Short mmCIF file of C-alpha atoms in Angstrom, two decimals:
data_model
loop_
_atom_site.label_atom_id
_atom_site.label_comp_id
_atom_site.label_asym_id
_atom_site.label_seq_id
_atom_site.Cartn_x
_atom_site.Cartn_y
_atom_site.Cartn_z
CA MET A 1 10.54 -7.74 -16.82
CA ALA A 2 13.80 -7.58 -14.92
CA LYS A 3 15.14 -10.68 -13.18
CA ASN A 4 14.46 -9.20 -9.72
CA THR A 5 10.87 -8.17 -10.53
CA LEU A 6 8.35 -9.58 -8.04
CA PHE A 7 5.16 -7.84 -9.16
CA TYR A 8 4.19 -6.17 -12.41
CA ALA A 9 1.00 -4.40 -13.43
CA GLU A 10 0.50 -3.18 -16.98
CA ASN A 11 -2.02 -0.69 -18.37
CA ILE A 12 -4.58 -1.09 -15.56
CA LYS A 13 -7.88 0.63 -16.37
CA PHE A 14 -10.93 0.94 -14.14
CA GLU A 15 -14.17 2.81 -14.76
CA ARG A 16 -17.35 3.22 -12.71
CA GLU A 17 -20.50 5.02 -13.82
CA GLU A 18 -18.68 6.48 -16.84
CA ASN A 19 -15.99 7.87 -14.55
CA GLU A 20 -12.43 6.85 -15.47
CA ILE A 21 -10.79 6.18 -12.12
CA LEU A 22 -7.62 4.50 -13.45
CA LYS A 23 -6.46 5.40 -16.95
CA GLY A 24 -3.82 2.84 -17.83
CA VAL A 25 -1.62 2.55 -14.75
CA SER A 26 1.59 0.51 -14.95
CA LEU A 27 4.07 -0.27 -12.19
CA GLU A 28 6.86 -2.71 -11.37
CA ILE A 29 7.88 -3.83 -7.87
CA LYS A 30 11.26 -5.38 -7.18
CA LYS A 31 12.02 -8.09 -4.65
CA SER A 32 12.59 -6.74 -1.10
CA GLU A 33 11.68 -3.20 -2.15
CA ILE A 34 9.64 -0.53 -0.40
CA PHE A 35 7.65 1.14 -3.17
CA CYS A 36 5.60 4.20 -2.22
CA ILE A 37 2.52 5.57 -4.01
CA VAL A 38 1.62 9.21 -3.37
CA GLY A 39 -0.82 11.66 -4.90
CA PRO A 40 -3.73 13.99 -4.18
CA ASN A 41 -7.00 12.70 -2.75
CA GLY A 42 -9.03 11.13 -5.52
CA SER A 43 -6.02 10.26 -7.66
CA GLY A 44 -6.88 6.54 -7.63
CA LYS A 45 -4.35 5.24 -5.08
CA SER A 46 -6.72 3.19 -2.92
CA THR A 47 -8.64 1.89 -5.95
CA LEU A 48 -5.33 0.71 -7.39
CA ALA A 49 -4.48 -1.04 -4.10
CA SER A 50 -7.84 -2.85 -4.14
CA ILE A 51 -7.24 -4.02 -7.70
CA LEU A 52 -3.69 -5.19 -6.98
CA MET A 53 -5.00 -7.20 -4.02
CA GLY A 54 -7.90 -8.67 -6.02
CA ILE A 55 -10.74 -7.00 -4.12
CA LYS A 56 -11.82 -5.19 -7.27
CA ARG A 57 -11.38 -6.42 -10.85
CA GLN A 58 -9.76 -4.13 -13.39
CA ASP A 59 -11.65 -3.50 -16.63
CA SER A 60 -8.49 -4.18 -18.61
CA GLY A 61 -4.78 -4.66 -18.05
CA LYS A 62 -2.47 -7.40 -16.85
CA ILE A 63 -1.09 -8.26 -13.39
CA ILE A 64 1.93 -10.56 -12.96
CA PHE A 65 3.15 -11.89 -9.59
CA CYS A 66 6.15 -14.21 -9.25
CA ARG A 67 6.06 -14.48 -13.06
CA LYS A 68 2.51 -15.85 -13.03
CA ASP A 69 -0.49 -14.07 -14.54
CA ILE A 70 -2.90 -13.37 -11.66
CA SER A 71 -5.10 -10.89 -13.53
CA LYS A 72 -8.23 -13.00 -13.03
CA LYS A 73 -7.47 -14.33 -9.55
CA GLY A 74 -9.43 -13.02 -6.55
CA ILE A 75 -8.32 -11.88 -3.13
CA THR A 76 -8.30 -15.38 -1.59
CA GLU A 77 -6.08 -16.87 -4.29
CA ARG A 78 -3.72 -13.90 -4.19
CA ALA A 79 -3.49 -14.12 -0.41
CA ARG A 80 -2.56 -17.80 -0.69
CA MET A 81 0.18 -16.84 -3.14
CA GLY A 82 1.63 -14.38 -0.63
CA ILE A 83 -0.03 -10.98 -1.15
CA SER A 84 -1.50 -9.24 1.90
CA LEU A 85 -3.31 -5.93 2.36
CA ALA A 86 -3.55 -3.69 5.42
CA TRP A 87 -6.53 -1.35 5.22
CA GLN A 88 -6.83 2.41 5.76
CA GLU A 89 -9.29 1.55 8.55
CA PRO A 90 -8.15 -1.78 10.02
CA ALA A 91 -10.65 -4.62 10.27
CA ARG A 92 -11.83 -5.09 13.85
CA PHE A 93 -12.86 -8.75 13.79
CA GLU A 94 -15.33 -8.14 16.61
CA GLY A 95 -15.36 -10.91 19.20
CA LEU A 96 -11.94 -12.36 18.37
CA THR A 97 -9.09 -11.88 20.80
CA VAL A 98 -5.87 -10.38 19.52
CA ARG A 99 -4.24 -13.78 20.10
CA ASP A 100 -6.83 -15.57 17.94
CA TYR A 101 -6.60 -12.98 15.18
CA LEU A 102 -2.80 -13.10 15.04
CA SER A 103 -2.82 -16.91 15.07
CA ILE A 104 -4.65 -17.14 11.72
CA ASN A 105 -2.13 -18.69 9.27
CA ALA A 106 0.66 -17.36 11.50
CA LYS A 107 4.27 -18.07 10.55
CA ILE A 108 5.71 -16.40 13.66
CA PRO A 109 4.31 -16.40 17.23
CA PRO A 110 1.71 -13.68 18.00
CA GLU A 111 3.78 -12.64 21.03
CA LYS A 112 6.76 -11.85 18.82
CA ALA A 113 4.65 -9.94 16.30
CA LEU A 114 3.11 -7.76 19.01
CA SER A 115 6.52 -6.99 20.46
CA LEU A 116 7.78 -5.94 17.03
CA VAL A 117 4.97 -3.37 16.73
CA MET A 118 5.62 -2.15 20.27
CA LEU A 119 2.50 -3.59 21.92
CA PRO A 120 3.20 -5.48 25.19
CA PRO A 121 1.97 -9.07 24.59
CA ASP A 122 0.87 -9.55 28.21
CA LYS A 123 -1.47 -6.56 27.90
CA TYR A 124 -2.89 -7.23 24.43
CA LEU A 125 -2.98 -10.96 23.61
CA ASP A 126 -6.21 -11.63 25.49
CA ARG A 127 -7.96 -8.36 24.65
CA GLU A 128 -10.90 -8.51 22.30
CA ILE A 129 -10.68 -6.64 19.04
CA ASN A 130 -13.45 -4.09 19.48
CA SER A 131 -14.10 -0.39 19.96
CA THR A 132 -12.05 -0.31 23.18
CA LEU A 133 -8.91 -0.41 21.03
CA SER A 134 -7.83 3.00 19.79
CA GLY A 135 -7.25 3.68 16.11
CA GLY A 136 -3.49 3.55 16.65
CA GLU A 137 -3.75 0.26 18.55
CA ARG A 138 -5.87 -1.31 15.79
CA LYS A 139 -3.35 -0.23 13.17
CA ARG A 140 -0.53 -1.80 15.18
CA VAL A 141 -2.50 -5.04 15.52
CA GLU A 142 -3.07 -5.00 11.76
CA LEU A 143 0.66 -4.53 11.16
CA ALA A 144 1.37 -7.36 13.60
CA SER A 145 -0.94 -9.54 11.52
CA MET A 146 1.08 -8.71 8.41
CA LEU A 147 4.25 -9.75 10.24
CA THR A 148 2.77 -13.10 11.32
CA LEU A 149 1.81 -13.89 7.72
CA LYS A 150 5.30 -13.06 6.33
CA PRO A 151 3.88 -12.27 2.87
CA LYS A 152 5.96 -11.93 -0.27
CA LEU A 153 4.17 -8.64 -0.96
CA ALA A 154 2.51 -6.38 1.61
CA ILE A 155 0.17 -3.61 0.46
CA LEU A 156 -0.17 -0.93 3.15
CA ASP A 157 -2.99 1.50 2.37
CA GLU A 158 -2.36 4.62 4.46
CA PRO A 159 -1.30 2.76 7.63
CA ASP A 160 0.02 6.07 8.95
CA SER A 161 -3.25 8.03 8.91
CA GLY A 162 -4.36 9.28 12.31
CA ILE A 163 -1.26 8.21 14.23
CA ASP A 164 1.31 10.32 16.06
CA PHE A 165 5.01 10.85 15.39
CA VAL A 166 6.13 8.11 17.79
CA SER A 167 3.85 5.63 16.03
CA LEU A 168 5.24 6.77 12.68
CA GLU A 169 8.73 5.88 13.85
CA ASP A 170 7.46 2.41 14.81
CA LEU A 171 5.74 2.02 11.43
CA ILE A 172 8.98 2.85 9.63
CA LYS A 173 10.83 0.26 11.73
CA VAL A 174 8.22 -2.38 10.86
CA MET A 175 8.48 -1.65 7.12
CA LYS A 176 12.25 -1.97 7.27
CA MET A 177 11.94 -5.24 9.19
CA MET A 178 9.60 -6.57 6.51
CA LYS A 179 12.03 -5.57 3.79
CA LYS A 180 14.93 -7.22 5.63
CA ALA A 181 12.87 -10.41 5.93
CA GLY A 182 12.39 -10.46 2.15
CA THR A 183 8.92 -8.90 1.89
CA SER A 184 8.30 -6.26 -0.75
CA VAL A 185 6.08 -3.39 0.41
CA ILE A 186 3.69 -1.19 -1.54
CA LEU A 187 3.04 1.81 0.70
CA ILE A 188 0.25 4.31 0.04
CA THR A 189 0.70 7.43 2.14
CA HIS A 190 0.24 11.19 2.42
CA ARG A 191 3.07 11.54 4.94
CA GLU A 192 6.39 12.79 3.60
CA GLU A 193 8.26 11.60 6.69
CA VAL A 194 7.15 8.04 5.90
CA ALA A 195 7.46 8.18 2.11
CA ARG A 196 11.09 9.26 2.21
CA HIS A 197 12.05 5.85 3.61
CA ALA A 198 10.86 4.08 0.46
CA ASP A 199 13.31 2.92 -2.19
CA ARG A 200 11.20 4.41 -4.98
CA THR A 201 8.04 6.49 -5.16
CA MET A 202 5.31 6.77 -7.79
CA LEU A 203 3.25 9.95 -8.07
CA MET A 204 -0.36 9.53 -9.21
CA CYS A 205 -2.82 12.18 -10.29
CA GLY A 206 -6.23 11.93 -11.93
CA GLY A 207 -5.95 8.16 -12.35
CA CYS A 208 -2.59 8.29 -14.11
CA VAL A 209 1.05 7.69 -13.25
CA ALA A 210 2.68 11.09 -13.35
CA ARG A 211 6.22 10.28 -12.27
CA VAL A 212 8.35 7.49 -10.77
CA GLY A 213 11.73 8.00 -9.16
CA LYS A 214 13.75 8.29 -5.99
CA SER A 215 11.54 9.10 -3.04
CA ILE A 216 13.22 12.37 -2.09
CA GLU A 217 12.96 13.64 -5.67
CA ILE A 218 9.25 12.79 -5.95
CA SER A 219 8.57 14.24 -2.50
CA ASN A 220 10.22 17.53 -3.40
CA TYR A 221 8.46 17.61 -6.76
CA PHE A 222 5.07 16.95 -5.19
CA LYS A 223 5.51 19.77 -2.67
CA ARG A 224 6.73 22.19 -5.32
CA LYS A 225 4.39 21.41 -8.21
CA CYS A 226 1.38 19.44 -6.98
CA ALA A 227 0.51 20.24 -3.38
CA PRO A 228 -0.66 23.81 -4.12
CA CYS A 229 -2.92 22.67 -6.98
CA SER A 230 -6.30 21.01 -7.24
CA ILE A 231 -6.51 17.81 -9.27
CA GLY A 232 -8.17 19.69 -12.10
CA ASP A 233 -5.41 22.29 -12.19
CA ILE A 234 -2.73 19.61 -12.19
CA THR A 235 -4.30 17.61 -14.98
CA LYS A 236 -4.55 20.66 -17.21
CA LYS A 237 -0.87 21.41 -16.65
CA LEU A 238 0.11 17.80 -17.28
CA ASN A 239 -1.87 17.30 -20.45
CA PRO A 240 -5.05 18.97 -21.75
CA ASP A 241 -6.52 15.55 -22.59
CA PHE A 242 -4.87 13.76 -19.64
CA GLY A 243 -4.92 10.37 -21.32
CA GLY A 244 -2.56 7.48 -20.71
CA GLY A 245 -1.11 5.96 -17.60
CA SER A 246 2.50 7.10 -17.72
CA ILE A 247 3.17 10.71 -18.54
CA GLY A 248 5.84 13.31 -17.99
CA LEU A 249 5.28 16.33 -15.82
CA PRO A 250 6.59 19.77 -16.71
CA GLU A 251 9.97 20.62 -15.21
#
């Protein structure tokens, strides 16, 4: 591992009902880096996020964080160490006010966090987290929660789904603020306009790592080679057997 490596996962495998979901995935995250994971639906991105956070346990493979082996640690222990996850569909915490939710283990005031995600504190602090909040509002509250925690590593699982262009701009600002504050970010997204702001991007397909590189290069490659194909078509082009977690794609 390099000196500036914060997080390292090696040969992660995960199978359910004889279905290989992850086939030996490896990745390395640097300190204060925005690392993006892209790929077709069903490529294993969200499963990988759940394993990295400790929600699911890999069948085999090793996970290192801050040079400590956390392979067998669960979500609570990893959260205490400084790893946080924002969900595709943010948790609602029915009955709690936004103020109460953002005060849990907060390292910065809830008012400041709301302002950073462009939600007026005077209008949102005393609102309950329930169905009256729109999807975009819930996602902003979830991002505000990440800011209050000031984690060493933030895993954002499609935080941009279902939000408009203006909200995307705000999301990008928040990610850059987190990076500036020293937080590394793993971003899972389908949106090119968000992915291009990452430092590096990893392309997944069929449970494998297909390619890692500069975000613009991976984005262009995905549009040119992968977007028109189904997962089955891609896997056949990559490798007839499609085994192993790090493989080269055809030029």
